[in-house]
Short mmCIF file of C-alpha atoms and ligand atoms in Angstrom, two decimals:
data_model
loop_
_atom_site.label_atom_id
_atom_site.label_comp_id
_atom_site.label_asym_id
_atom_site.label_seq_id
_atom_site.Cartn_x
_atom_site.Cartn_y
_atom_site.Cartn_z
CA MET A 1 182.09 107.78 85.91
CA ARG A 2 179.90 104.84 86.87
CA VAL A 3 182.15 102.50 88.78
CA LEU A 4 181.43 98.87 89.62
CA LEU A 5 183.19 97.96 92.86
CA THR A 6 183.50 94.21 93.25
CA GLY A 7 183.83 93.33 96.92
CA GLY A 8 182.76 96.90 97.54
CA ALA A 9 181.29 96.27 101.00
CA GLY A 10 184.62 95.19 102.47
CA TYR A 11 187.24 97.17 104.35
CA ILE A 12 188.99 98.59 101.31
CA GLY A 13 185.92 98.79 99.07
CA SER A 14 183.80 100.76 101.52
CA HIS A 15 186.47 103.46 101.84
CA ILE A 16 186.94 103.65 98.05
CA ALA A 17 183.16 103.96 97.68
CA VAL A 18 183.03 107.00 99.97
CA VAL A 19 185.86 108.73 98.11
CA LEU A 20 184.28 108.01 94.69
CA LEU A 21 180.83 109.19 95.77
CA GLU A 22 182.26 112.37 97.30
CA GLU A 23 183.97 113.09 93.97
CA GLY A 24 180.61 112.81 92.20
CA HIS A 25 181.03 109.35 90.67
CA ASP A 26 178.24 106.77 90.79
CA VAL A 27 178.97 103.53 92.61
CA ILE A 28 177.60 100.04 92.14
CA VAL A 29 178.69 97.50 94.75
CA ILE A 30 178.62 93.79 93.98
CA ASP A 31 179.40 91.66 97.03
CA ASP A 32 178.38 88.26 98.37
CA PHE A 33 178.77 89.49 101.98
CA SER A 34 180.75 86.37 102.89
CA ASN A 35 183.30 88.55 104.69
CA SER A 36 181.49 91.88 104.87
CA HIS A 37 178.19 93.37 106.01
CA PRO A 38 175.40 95.30 104.26
CA GLU A 39 175.61 97.81 107.12
CA ALA A 40 178.91 98.99 105.61
CA VAL A 41 177.07 100.01 102.42
CA ARG A 42 174.41 101.79 104.44
CA ARG A 43 177.09 103.74 106.29
CA VAL A 44 178.84 104.62 103.02
CA GLU A 45 175.54 106.13 101.83
CA GLU A 46 175.16 108.01 105.10
CA LEU A 47 178.71 109.38 105.06
CA SER A 48 178.57 110.50 101.43
CA GLY A 49 174.91 111.53 101.40
CA ARG A 50 174.50 109.63 98.14
CA PRO A 51 172.87 106.32 97.17
CA VAL A 52 174.77 103.17 96.20
CA ILE A 53 173.37 100.46 93.95
CA ARG A 54 173.87 97.20 95.84
CA ILE A 55 173.96 93.81 94.14
CA ASP A 56 174.10 90.77 96.42
CA CYS A 57 175.85 88.15 94.35
CA ASP A 58 178.86 85.84 94.33
CA LEU A 59 181.08 86.94 91.45
CA ALA A 60 182.56 83.43 91.26
CA ASP A 61 179.12 82.28 90.02
CA LEU A 62 179.21 83.30 86.34
CA ASP A 63 175.52 82.64 85.59
CA ALA A 64 174.30 84.54 88.62
CA SER A 65 176.64 87.48 88.19
CA SER A 66 176.04 87.76 84.42
CA ARG A 67 172.31 87.89 85.10
CA ALA A 68 172.69 90.34 87.98
CA LEU A 69 174.84 92.71 85.91
CA ALA A 70 173.06 92.30 82.55
CA ASP A 71 171.06 95.51 82.84
CA VAL A 72 173.47 97.47 85.03
CA GLU A 73 175.39 100.25 83.34
CA PHE A 74 178.98 100.98 84.34
CA ASP A 75 182.07 102.23 82.51
CA SER A 76 184.79 101.23 84.98
CA VAL A 77 185.52 98.35 87.33
CA ILE A 78 187.57 98.30 90.51
CA HIS A 79 188.02 94.61 91.25
CA LEU A 80 188.51 93.91 94.94
CA ALA A 81 186.39 90.78 95.49
CA GLY A 82 188.43 87.93 96.90
CA LEU A 83 189.63 86.05 99.96
CA LYS A 84 192.60 87.57 101.76
CA SER A 85 193.76 85.57 104.76
CA ILE A 86 197.25 84.21 104.12
CA GLY A 87 196.98 81.53 106.83
CA GLU A 88 193.57 80.33 105.65
CA SER A 89 194.86 80.18 102.08
CA VAL A 90 197.46 77.62 103.20
CA SER A 91 194.83 75.36 104.79
CA ARG A 92 192.12 75.90 102.10
CA PRO A 93 194.07 76.39 98.86
CA SER A 94 191.36 75.20 96.47
CA SER A 95 188.80 77.63 97.94
CA TYR A 96 191.29 80.46 97.58
CA TYR A 97 192.19 79.65 94.01
CA ARG A 98 188.55 79.06 93.04
CA THR A 99 187.31 82.31 94.52
CA ASN A 100 190.21 84.57 93.64
CA ILE A 101 190.84 83.29 90.11
CA VAL A 102 187.30 82.53 88.95
CA ALA A 103 185.92 85.87 90.13
CA THR A 104 188.57 87.65 88.04
CA LEU A 105 187.89 85.53 84.95
CA ASN A 106 184.17 86.19 85.33
CA ILE A 107 184.39 89.95 85.70
CA LEU A 108 186.77 90.17 82.73
CA ASP A 109 184.32 88.13 80.61
CA ILE A 110 181.38 90.25 81.71
CA MET A 111 183.37 93.40 80.86
CA ALA A 112 184.09 92.03 77.38
CA ILE A 113 180.40 91.32 76.73
CA LYS A 114 179.42 94.80 77.90
CA ASP A 115 182.39 96.47 76.17
CA VAL A 116 183.66 97.97 79.44
CA ARG A 117 187.33 98.92 79.10
CA ARG A 118 188.48 100.51 82.34
CA PHE A 119 189.84 98.15 85.00
CA VAL A 120 191.68 98.69 88.28
CA PHE A 121 192.86 95.60 90.12
CA SER A 122 193.54 95.18 93.81
CA SER A 123 196.93 93.48 93.88
CA SER A 124 199.41 93.20 96.70
CA ALA A 125 203.05 93.76 97.53
CA THR A 126 202.92 90.05 98.39
CA VAL A 127 203.66 89.38 94.70
CA TYR A 128 207.24 90.58 95.31
CA GLY A 129 207.83 87.44 97.40
CA THR A 130 211.13 87.64 99.26
CA PRO A 131 212.41 91.08 98.24
CA ASP A 132 216.03 91.69 97.22
CA SER A 133 216.12 94.91 99.24
CA PRO A 134 213.88 96.56 101.86
CA VAL A 135 212.63 99.24 99.45
CA ILE A 136 210.77 97.83 96.46
CA ASP A 137 209.87 99.45 93.15
CA GLU A 138 207.62 98.07 90.44
CA SER A 139 210.52 96.65 88.40
CA HIS A 140 211.38 94.23 91.21
CA PRO A 141 210.85 90.60 90.11
CA VAL A 142 207.55 89.03 91.11
CA GLY A 143 206.67 85.46 92.09
CA ARG A 144 210.05 84.60 93.64
CA GLY A 145 209.85 83.06 97.09
CA LEU A 146 206.07 83.19 97.33
CA THR A 147 205.00 80.88 100.14
CA ASN A 148 201.21 80.80 100.13
CA PRO A 149 198.20 80.38 97.81
CA TYR A 150 196.91 83.87 98.59
CA GLY A 151 200.12 85.40 97.20
CA TRP A 152 200.14 83.05 94.23
CA SER A 153 196.51 83.92 93.47
CA LYS A 154 197.43 87.63 93.26
CA TRP A 155 200.41 86.79 91.06
CA MET A 156 198.26 84.57 88.80
CA ASN A 157 195.57 87.25 88.61
CA GLU A 158 198.11 89.79 87.41
CA GLN A 159 199.19 87.38 84.66
CA ILE A 160 195.60 86.56 83.67
CA ILE A 161 194.76 90.26 83.45
CA ARG A 162 197.85 90.92 81.29
CA ASP A 163 196.87 88.10 78.92
CA VAL A 164 193.28 89.31 78.65
CA GLN A 165 194.49 92.86 78.00
CA HIS A 166 196.80 91.52 75.29
CA ALA A 167 193.79 89.93 73.60
CA ARG A 168 191.68 93.09 74.09
CA PRO A 169 194.21 95.90 73.47
CA GLU A 170 191.58 98.57 74.08
CA LEU A 171 191.51 97.58 77.77
CA GLU A 172 192.92 100.20 80.15
CA VAL A 173 194.34 98.48 83.22
CA SER A 174 196.00 99.55 86.42
CA LEU A 175 197.42 96.91 88.76
CA LEU A 176 197.74 98.41 92.23
CA ARG A 177 200.16 96.67 94.58
CA TYR A 178 199.11 97.57 98.11
CA PHE A 179 201.58 97.60 100.95
CA ASN A 180 199.94 97.43 104.43
CA PRO A 181 196.54 99.18 104.49
CA VAL A 182 195.57 100.31 108.01
CA GLY A 183 193.39 102.88 109.77
CA ALA A 184 189.79 103.81 109.12
CA HIS A 185 187.58 106.61 107.86
CA PRO A 186 188.14 109.60 110.21
CA SER A 187 184.44 109.49 111.20
CA GLY A 188 184.96 106.10 112.84
CA GLN A 189 181.86 104.86 110.96
CA ILE A 190 183.56 102.38 108.65
CA GLY A 191 186.73 100.36 109.19
CA GLU A 192 188.22 96.91 109.22
CA SER A 193 185.92 94.32 110.70
CA PRO A 194 187.87 91.06 110.80
CA SER A 195 185.88 87.91 111.48
CA GLY A 196 187.48 85.84 114.24
CA THR A 197 191.03 86.46 115.38
CA PRO A 198 192.68 89.22 113.34
CA ASN A 199 195.66 88.04 111.29
CA ASN A 200 197.03 91.50 110.70
CA LEU A 201 198.92 93.56 113.21
CA MET A 202 196.89 96.76 113.53
CA PRO A 203 193.42 95.22 114.05
CA TYR A 204 194.99 92.86 116.58
CA VAL A 205 196.65 95.76 118.43
CA ALA A 206 193.31 97.63 118.36
CA GLN A 207 191.57 94.68 120.05
CA VAL A 208 194.27 94.48 122.71
CA ALA A 209 193.89 98.22 123.36
CA ALA A 210 190.13 97.66 123.71
CA GLY A 211 190.68 94.82 126.17
CA THR A 212 189.14 92.16 123.87
CA ARG A 213 192.50 90.36 123.72
CA ASP A 214 195.18 90.07 126.38
CA ARG A 215 198.38 90.92 124.58
CA VAL A 216 200.03 91.25 121.20
CA SER A 217 202.42 88.53 120.08
CA VAL A 218 205.37 90.25 118.42
CA PHE A 219 206.51 87.80 115.77
CA GLY A 220 210.30 87.85 116.20
CA ASP A 221 212.77 90.50 117.40
CA SER A 222 215.96 89.34 115.70
CA TYR A 223 215.38 90.73 112.22
CA ALA A 224 218.01 92.98 110.65
CA THR A 225 215.97 96.10 111.47
CA PRO A 226 216.69 98.96 113.93
CA ASP A 227 214.79 97.35 116.85
CA GLY A 228 214.82 93.78 115.52
CA THR A 229 211.07 93.61 114.81
CA GLY A 230 209.55 93.46 111.31
CA VAL A 231 209.28 96.69 109.34
CA ARG A 232 206.35 97.45 107.02
CA ASP A 233 204.97 100.32 104.99
CA TYR A 234 201.63 101.07 106.70
CA ILE A 235 199.38 103.11 104.42
CA HIS A 236 196.27 104.88 105.71
CA ILE A 237 193.14 103.43 104.11
CA MET A 238 192.01 106.90 102.98
CA ASP A 239 195.33 107.43 101.17
CA LEU A 240 194.88 104.00 99.58
CA ALA A 241 191.31 104.86 98.53
CA GLU A 242 192.48 108.14 96.99
CA GLY A 243 195.15 106.16 95.11
CA HIS A 244 192.35 104.25 93.36
CA LEU A 245 190.67 107.48 92.33
CA ALA A 246 193.98 108.73 90.88
CA ALA A 247 194.54 105.41 89.09
CA LEU A 248 191.06 105.58 87.53
CA ALA A 249 191.68 109.14 86.37
CA HIS A 250 194.97 108.18 84.67
CA LEU A 251 193.98 104.95 82.91
CA SER A 252 195.24 104.51 79.37
CA PRO A 253 195.30 101.51 77.00
CA GLY A 254 197.70 98.85 78.25
CA VAL A 255 198.67 97.57 81.69
CA THR A 256 200.38 99.84 84.21
CA VAL A 257 201.58 98.76 87.65
CA TYR A 258 201.75 101.03 90.68
CA ASN A 259 202.92 100.52 94.24
CA LEU A 260 200.56 102.11 96.74
CA GLY A 261 202.61 102.84 99.83
CA THR A 262 204.11 105.72 101.77
CA GLY A 263 207.82 105.02 101.24
CA VAL A 264 208.32 104.99 105.02
CA GLY A 265 208.71 101.88 107.17
CA HIS A 266 207.69 101.35 110.78
CA SER A 267 208.50 98.44 113.08
CA VAL A 268 206.03 96.34 115.05
CA LEU A 269 207.17 97.98 118.29
CA GLU A 270 206.85 101.48 116.83
CA LEU A 271 203.28 100.71 115.79
CA ILE A 272 202.41 99.36 119.24
CA ARG A 273 203.89 102.47 120.90
CA GLU A 274 202.04 104.83 118.57
CA PHE A 275 198.73 103.01 119.05
CA SER A 276 199.21 103.21 122.80
CA ALA A 277 199.85 106.96 122.57
CA GLN A 278 196.78 107.56 120.38
CA SER A 279 194.43 105.38 122.41
CA GLY A 280 195.76 106.27 125.84
CA ARG A 281 195.72 102.55 126.62
CA GLU A 282 198.49 100.28 127.72
CA ILE A 283 199.19 97.60 125.11
CA PRO A 284 200.85 94.54 126.63
CA TYR A 285 202.96 92.43 124.28
CA ARG A 286 205.41 89.60 124.34
CA VAL A 287 207.94 88.51 121.77
CA THR A 288 207.27 85.12 120.20
CA ALA A 289 208.85 83.12 117.37
CA PRO A 290 208.89 84.70 113.89
CA ARG A 291 205.91 83.83 111.69
CA THR A 292 206.76 81.46 108.83
CA GLY A 293 207.04 83.24 105.51
CA ASP A 294 207.46 86.75 106.98
CA VAL A 295 210.18 89.00 105.54
CA SER A 296 212.13 91.43 107.72
CA SER A 297 211.25 94.62 105.82
CA ALA A 298 208.93 95.60 102.99
CA ILE A 299 208.72 99.28 102.06
CA ALA A 300 207.28 100.73 98.87
CA ASP A 301 209.12 102.95 96.51
CA PRO A 302 206.02 104.99 95.58
CA ALA A 303 207.85 107.34 93.17
CA LYS A 304 206.02 106.04 90.08
CA ALA A 305 202.55 106.61 91.55
CA ASN A 306 203.70 109.99 92.93
CA SER A 307 204.88 111.26 89.57
CA GLU A 308 202.53 109.55 87.09
CA LEU A 309 199.32 109.64 89.12
CA GLY A 310 200.00 112.90 90.95
CA TRP A 311 199.08 110.99 94.09
CA ARG A 312 200.92 110.80 97.37
CA ALA A 313 200.14 109.25 100.75
CA THR A 314 199.86 112.16 103.18
CA ARG A 315 198.62 110.59 106.41
CA SER A 316 200.99 109.45 109.17
CA LEU A 317 201.15 106.32 111.30
CA ALA A 318 199.74 108.47 114.14
CA ASP A 319 196.72 109.33 111.94
CA SER A 320 196.21 105.64 111.17
CA CYS A 321 196.37 104.63 114.82
CA ARG A 322 194.03 107.45 115.89
CA ASP A 323 191.42 106.58 113.23
CA SER A 324 191.71 102.85 113.83
CA TRP A 325 191.16 103.46 117.56
CA LEU A 326 188.11 105.67 116.90
CA TRP A 327 186.59 102.94 114.73
CA GLN A 328 187.46 100.20 117.25
CA SER A 329 186.14 102.09 120.26
CA GLN A 330 182.89 103.12 118.52
CA ASN A 331 182.30 99.65 117.05
CA PRO A 332 183.65 97.13 119.56
CA GLN A 333 181.89 94.26 117.76
CA GLY A 334 182.67 95.54 114.25
CA LEU A 335 179.51 95.58 112.13
CA THR A 336 178.23 92.21 113.35
CA GLY A 337 174.65 92.35 114.54
CA GLN A 338 174.02 95.67 112.78
CA GLY A 339 171.42 96.43 110.16
N1 LIG B 1 202.91 90.88 113.30
C1 LIG B 1 203.12 90.64 114.65
N2 LIG B 1 202.09 90.16 115.40
C2 LIG B 1 200.84 89.95 114.88
C3 LIG B 1 200.63 90.20 113.50
C4 LIG B 1 201.68 90.66 112.74
O1 LIG B 1 204.23 90.83 115.16
O2 LIG B 1 199.93 89.50 115.61
C5 LIG B 1 203.99 91.46 112.48
C6 LIG B 1 204.38 90.66 111.26
O3 LIG B 1 205.39 89.71 111.59
C7 LIG B 1 204.89 91.76 110.33
C8 LIG B 1 204.01 92.95 110.68
O4 LIG B 1 203.52 92.70 111.99
O5 LIG B 1 206.22 92.11 110.63
C9 LIG B 1 202.83 93.17 109.74
O6 LIG B 1 202.11 91.96 109.64
P1 LIG B 1 200.66 91.90 108.97
O7 LIG B 1 200.15 90.50 109.14
O8 LIG B 1 199.81 93.01 109.50
O9 LIG B 1 200.94 92.25 107.45
P2 LIG B 1 201.91 91.54 106.36
O10 LIG B 1 203.04 92.50 106.17
O11 LIG B 1 202.33 90.21 106.89
O12 LIG B 1 201.05 91.45 105.15
#
């Protein structure tokens, strides 16, 4: 296959690119590098030993991206391009909606012009809002109790994609709802490179382990969970990347939704303890107030992806912490200043 990866230089995209290239697929990355670095693409080429076609372009600019892709051949799209900070989406809602919605409309229009039919979308367990139960399957209602524009933009994108597929029934679509992607490529060469203060738990913990930050704030310890701290389904980024490969291989006309998660939950304190064990570093923390909008537990029921895609997350929280630490310790400044 020739796969166009939108946002392919980012954390998730770079890992998907390596997995695709290693499986013999060709990869075209389109990215505006607003929250990623060309060095990531160079490292993907180095790790896989194969070239990547790189297109530097903002997908939210229809004229520019139509021109940039006019002569590029691809048969499948994995659409990852978008903004992803929940907090920033609350303070800059119009930027979030503009980027996350317009980029999707544009790539769907470009696919129609080029008669490309295979589409995998990077969605999020965020669309489940406030879940009815800790373990969530794909039939759980979406859009209830959503509290931020980032989550709404994922929800709206899912609806837009369904409507476009309805109008173009030949489209083969997979909507992948990610739980909490963590970890890094086991080489330590690519990983998550947050700009500024990390919003997510694992990159924050990694920076505390490295001594860049003083201590972790544990957002609440009075949840109805075994140790009172929030429980999440942390999925290793390589498992997540392999989930995309499986989704691509099983596309069929229509829209299919899959949870990508492990089915196992871990608390904030468990993650801190495991990271400390893997890094050999002490990780100071203190308990603070819960973060607005957080739910106590969110764990995937991954049974549908397991049975229909023949895919299963195999890596443990220990693997994620070990690989995240390798990446962090080898790249203390992320990819900034490289290449
Ligand atoms: N969390 C925390 N301190 C942090 C960041 C996150 O205690 O600095 C908690 C958060 O309340 C949640 C879990 O860690 O229970 C995962 O949060 P993250 O932001 O990584 O992902 P989310 O599940 O919110 O998408």
